[in-house]
Amino acid sequence: MADADLDVVIRQLARQLHTGLMTRAKERRDRFNGLAAKAKSKETADRFKMMAKATLEQATAAAKRLQMSADNVADSYARSMRIAASTPVAVKVEKKADKPAKKAAKAKKAKAKKAK
């Protein structure tokens, strides 16, 4: 996994989170359905069934948002790496200082000062 691209790792982690989230949501749904089966009144049973349904709907929506965000991040990372790989590196060419030319310029300035 050390050599894997980061976008693949992001997608893999999102799948793991998605699986865990949906597993917990189903457990909670089953708990509410169990409470609905044990309820003594019809109103209480209906309320627990509605809570079970709402729990699963909310968890599904959260899982979709999680997956969409992870996909966007992974795509963005992959795109930026492709752009970075295709961009040519600008090589900076350093000019060597012309020491004789600088010395000659200083000598001319010195002569001009003496002549005044």
Coordinates of N, CA and C in Angstrom, one line a residue, residues 6-110:
L6 N -2.4 7.8 -4.0 CA -3.2 8.3 -3.0 C -4.7 8.3 -3.3
D7 N -5.0 8.5 -4.6 CA -6.5 8.5 -5.0 C -7.1 7.1 -4.8
V8 N -6.3 6.1 -5.0 CA -6.8 4.7 -4.8 C -7.0 4.5 -3.3
V9 N -6.1 5.0 -2.5 CA -6.2 4.8 -1.0 C -7.5 5.6 -0.5
I10 N -7.7 6.8 -1.0 CA -8.9 7.6 -0.6 C -10.2 6.8 -0.9
R11 N -10.2 6.3 -2.1 CA -11.4 5.5 -2.5 C -11.6 4.3 -1.6
Q12 N -10.5 3.6 -1.3 CA -10.6 2.4 -0.5 C -11.1 2.7 0.9
L13 N -10.6 3.8 1.5 CA -11.0 4.2 2.8 C -12.5 4.6 2.8
A14 N -12.9 5.3 1.8 CA -14.3 5.7 1.7 C -15.2 4.4 1.6
R15 N -14.8 3.4 0.9 CA -15.6 2.2 0.8 C -15.7 1.5 2.2
Q16 N -14.6 1.5 2.9 CA -14.6 0.9 4.3 C -15.5 1.7 5.2
L17 N -15.5 3.1 5.1 CA -16.4 3.9 6.0 C -17.8 3.7 5.6
H18 N -18.1 3.6 4.3 CA -19.4 3.3 3.8 C -20.0 2.0 4.3
T19 N -19.2 1.0 4.3 CA -19.6 -0.3 4.8 C -19.9 -0.3 6.2
G20 N -19.0 0.3 7.0 CA -19.2 0.4 8.4 C -20.5 1.2 8.8
L21 N -20.7 2.3 8.1 CA -21.8 3.2 8.4 C -23.1 2.4 8.1
M22 N -23.2 1.7 7.0 CA -24.4 1.0 6.6 C -24.6 -0.2 7.5
T23 N -23.6 -0.8 8.0 CA -23.7 -1.9 9.0 C -24.3 -1.4 10.3
R24 N -23.8 -0.3 10.8 CA -24.3 0.3 12.0 C -25.8 0.8 11.8
A25 N -26.1 1.3 10.7 CA -27.5 1.8 10.5 C -28.4 0.6 10.4
K26 N -28.0 -0.5 9.8 CA -28.9 -1.7 9.8 C -29.1 -2.3 11.2
E27 N -28.0 -2.2 12.0 CA -28.2 -2.7 13.3 C -29.2 -1.9 14.1
R28 N -29.1 -0.6 13.9 CA -30.0 0.3 14.6 C -31.4 0.2 14.1
R29 N -31.6 0.0 12.8 CA -32.9 -0.3 12.2 C -33.5 -1.5 12.8
D30 N -32.7 -2.6 12.9 CA -33.2 -3.8 13.5 C -33.5 -3.7 14.9
R31 N -32.8 -2.9 15.7 CA -33.1 -2.6 17.1 C -34.5 -1.9 17.2
F32 N -34.7 -0.9 16.4 CA -36.0 -0.2 16.4 C -37.1 -1.1 16.0
N33 N -36.9 -2.0 15.0 CA -37.9 -2.9 14.6 C -38.2 -3.9 15.7
G34 N -37.2 -4.3 16.4 CA -37.4 -5.2 17.6 C -38.2 -4.6 18.7
L35 N -37.9 -3.3 18.9 CA -38.7 -2.5 19.9 C -40.2 -2.4 19.4
A36 N -40.4 -2.2 18.1 CA -41.7 -2.1 17.5 C -42.5 -3.4 17.7
A37 N -41.8 -4.5 17.6 CA -42.5 -5.8 17.8 C -42.9 -6.0 19.2
K38 N -42.1 -5.5 20.2 CA -42.4 -5.6 21.6 C -43.3 -4.6 22.1
A39 N -43.6 -3.6 21.3 CA -44.5 -2.5 21.8 C -45.9 -3.0 22.1
K40 N -46.5 -2.3 23.2 CA -47.8 -2.8 23.6 C -48.9 -2.1 22.9
S41 N -48.6 -0.8 22.4 CA -49.7 -0.1 21.7 C -49.3 0.0 20.2
K42 N -50.3 0.2 19.4 CA -50.1 0.3 17.9 C -49.4 1.6 17.6
E43 N -49.7 2.7 18.4 CA -49.0 4.0 18.1 C -47.5 3.9 18.4
T44 N -47.1 3.2 19.5 CA -45.7 3.1 19.8 C -45.0 2.2 18.8
A45 N -45.7 1.2 18.3 CA -45.1 0.3 17.3 C -44.9 1.1 16.0
D46 N -45.9 1.9 15.6 CA -45.7 2.7 14.4 C -44.6 3.7 14.5
R47 N -44.5 4.3 15.7 CA -43.4 5.3 15.9 C -42.0 4.6 15.8
F48 N -41.9 3.4 16.4 CA -40.6 2.7 16.3 C -40.3 2.3 14.8
K49 N -41.3 1.9 14.1 CA -41.1 1.5 12.7 C -40.7 2.7 11.9
M50 N -41.4 3.9 12.2 CA -41.0 5.1 11.5 C -39.6 5.5 11.8
M51 N -39.2 5.4 13.0 CA -37.8 5.7 13.4 C -36.8 4.8 12.7
A52 N -37.2 3.5 12.6 CA -36.3 2.5 11.9 C -36.1 2.9 10.4
K53 N -37.2 3.3 9.8 CA -37.2 3.7 8.4 C -36.4 5.0 8.2
A54 N -36.6 6.0 9.1 CA -35.9 7.2 9.0 C -34.4 7.1 9.2
T55 N -34.1 6.2 10.2 CA -32.7 5.9 10.4 C -31.9 5.4 9.2
L56 N -32.6 4.4 8.5 CA -31.9 3.9 7.3 C -31.9 4.9 6.2
E57 N -32.9 5.7 6.1 CA -32.9 6.8 5.0 C -31.8 7.8 5.3
Q58 N -31.6 8.2 6.5 CA -30.6 9.2 6.9 C -29.2 8.6 6.7
A59 N -29.0 7.4 7.1 CA -27.7 6.7 6.9 C -27.4 6.5 5.5
T60 N -28.4 6.2 4.6 CA -28.1 6.1 3.2 C -27.7 7.4 2.6
A61 N -28.4 8.5 3.0 CA -28.1 9.8 2.5 C -26.6 10.2 2.9
A62 N -26.3 9.9 4.2 CA -25.0 10.3 4.7 C -23.9 9.5 3.9
A63 N -24.2 8.2 3.7 CA -23.2 7.3 3.0 C -23.0 7.8 1.5
K64 N -24.1 8.3 0.9 CA -23.9 8.8 -0.5 C -23.1 10.1 -0.5
R65 N -23.3 10.9 0.5 CA -22.5 12.2 0.6 C -21.1 11.9 0.9
L66 N -20.8 10.9 1.7 CA -19.5 10.5 2.0 C -18.8 10.0 0.8
Q67 N -19.5 9.1 0.1 CA -18.9 8.5 -1.2 C -18.6 9.6 -2.2
M68 N -19.6 10.5 -2.4 CA -19.4 11.6 -3.3 C -18.2 12.5 -3.0
S69 N -18.1 12.8 -1.7 CA -17.0 13.6 -1.3 C -15.6 12.9 -1.5
A70 N -15.6 11.7 -1.2 CA -14.3 10.9 -1.4 C -14.0 10.8 -2.9
D71 N -15.0 10.6 -3.7 CA -14.7 10.5 -5.2 C -14.2 11.9 -5.7
N72 N -14.8 13.0 -5.2 CA -14.3 14.3 -5.6 C -12.9 14.5 -5.2
V73 N -12.6 14.2 -4.0 CA -11.2 14.4 -3.5 C -10.2 13.5 -4.3
A74 N -10.6 12.3 -4.5 CA -9.7 11.4 -5.2 C -9.5 11.8 -6.7
D75 N -10.6 12.3 -7.3 CA -10.5 12.8 -8.7 C -9.6 14.0 -8.8
S76 N -9.8 14.9 -7.8 CA -9.0 16.2 -7.7 C -7.6 15.9 -7.6
Y77 N -7.3 14.9 -6.7 CA -5.9 14.6 -6.4 C -5.2 14.0 -7.7
A78 N -6.0 13.0 -8.3 CA -5.4 12.4 -9.5 C -5.2 13.4 -10.6
R79 N -6.1 14.4 -10.8 CA -6.0 15.4 -11.8 C -4.8 16.3 -11.5
S80 N -4.6 16.7 -10.3 CA -3.5 17.5 -10.0 C -2.1 16.8 -10.2
M81 N -2.1 15.5 -9.9 CA -0.9 14.8 -10.1 C -0.6 14.6 -11.6
R82 N -1.6 14.4 -12.4 CA -1.4 14.4 -13.9 C -0.9 15.7 -14.4
I83 N -1.5 16.8 -13.9 CA -1.0 18.1 -14.4 C 0.4 18.4 -13.9
A84 N 0.7 18.0 -12.7 CA 2.1 18.2 -12.2 C 3.1 17.3 -13.0
A85 N 2.7 16.1 -13.4 CA 3.6 15.3 -14.1 C 3.8 15.8 -15.6
S86 N 2.8 16.4 -16.1 CA 2.9 16.8 -17.5 C 3.5 18.2 -17.7
T87 N 3.5 19.0 -16.6 CA 4.1 20.3 -16.6 C 5.6 20.2 -16.7
P88 N 6.2 20.9 -17.7 CA 7.7 20.8 -17.8 C 8.3 21.7 -16.7
V89 N 9.4 21.2 -16.2 CA 10.2 21.9 -15.2 C 11.0 23.0 -15.8
A90 N 10.9 24.2 -15.4 CA 11.7 25.3 -15.9 C 13.1 25.2 -15.3
V91 N 14.1 25.1 -16.1 CA 15.5 25.0 -15.7 C 16.0 26.5 -15.7
K92 N 16.5 26.9 -14.5 CA 17.0 28.2 -14.4 C 18.5 28.2 -14.8
V93 N 18.7 29.1 -15.8 CA 20.1 29.2 -16.3 C 20.7 30.4 -15.6
E94 N 21.8 30.2 -14.9 CA 22.4 31.3 -14.2 C 23.6 31.8 -15.1
K95 N 23.6 33.1 -15.2 CA 24.6 33.7 -15.9 C 25.8 33.9 -15.0
K96 N 27.0 33.6 -15.5 CA 28.2 33.8 -14.7 C 28.5 35.3 -14.8
A97 N 28.9 35.8 -13.7 CA 29.2 37.3 -13.7 C 30.5 37.5 -14.4
D98 N 30.5 38.5 -15.3 CA 31.7 38.8 -16.0 C 32.6 39.7 -15.1
K99 N 33.5 39.0 -14.5 CA 34.4 39.7 -13.6 C 35.3 40.7 -14.3
P100 N 35.9 40.4 -15.5 CA 36.7 41.4 -16.2 C 35.9 42.6 -16.6
A101 N 34.6 42.4 -17.0 CA 33.8 43.5 -17.4 C 33.5 44.4 -16.3
K102 N 33.2 43.9 -15.1 CA 33.0 44.7 -13.9 C 34.2 45.4 -13.5
K103 N 35.3 44.8 -13.6 CA 36.6 45.5 -13.2 C 36.9 46.6 -14.1
A104 N 36.6 46.4 -15.4 CA 36.8 47.5 -16.4 C 35.9 48.7 -16.1
A105 N 34.7 48.4 -15.7 CA 33.7 49.5 -15.4 C 34.2 50.2 -14.2
K106 N 34.6 49.5 -13.2 CA 35.1 50.2 -12.0 C 36.4 51.1 -12.3
A107 N 37.2 50.5 -13.2 CA 38.4 51.3 -13.5 C 38.0 52.6 -14.3
K108 N 37.1 52.5 -15.2 CA 36.6 53.7 -15.9 C 36.0 54.7 -14.9
K109 N 35.3 54.3 -14.0 CA 34.7 55.2 -13.0 C 35.8 55.9 -12.2
A110 N 36.8 55.1 -11.8 CA 37.9 55.6 -11.0 C 38.7 56.7 -11.9

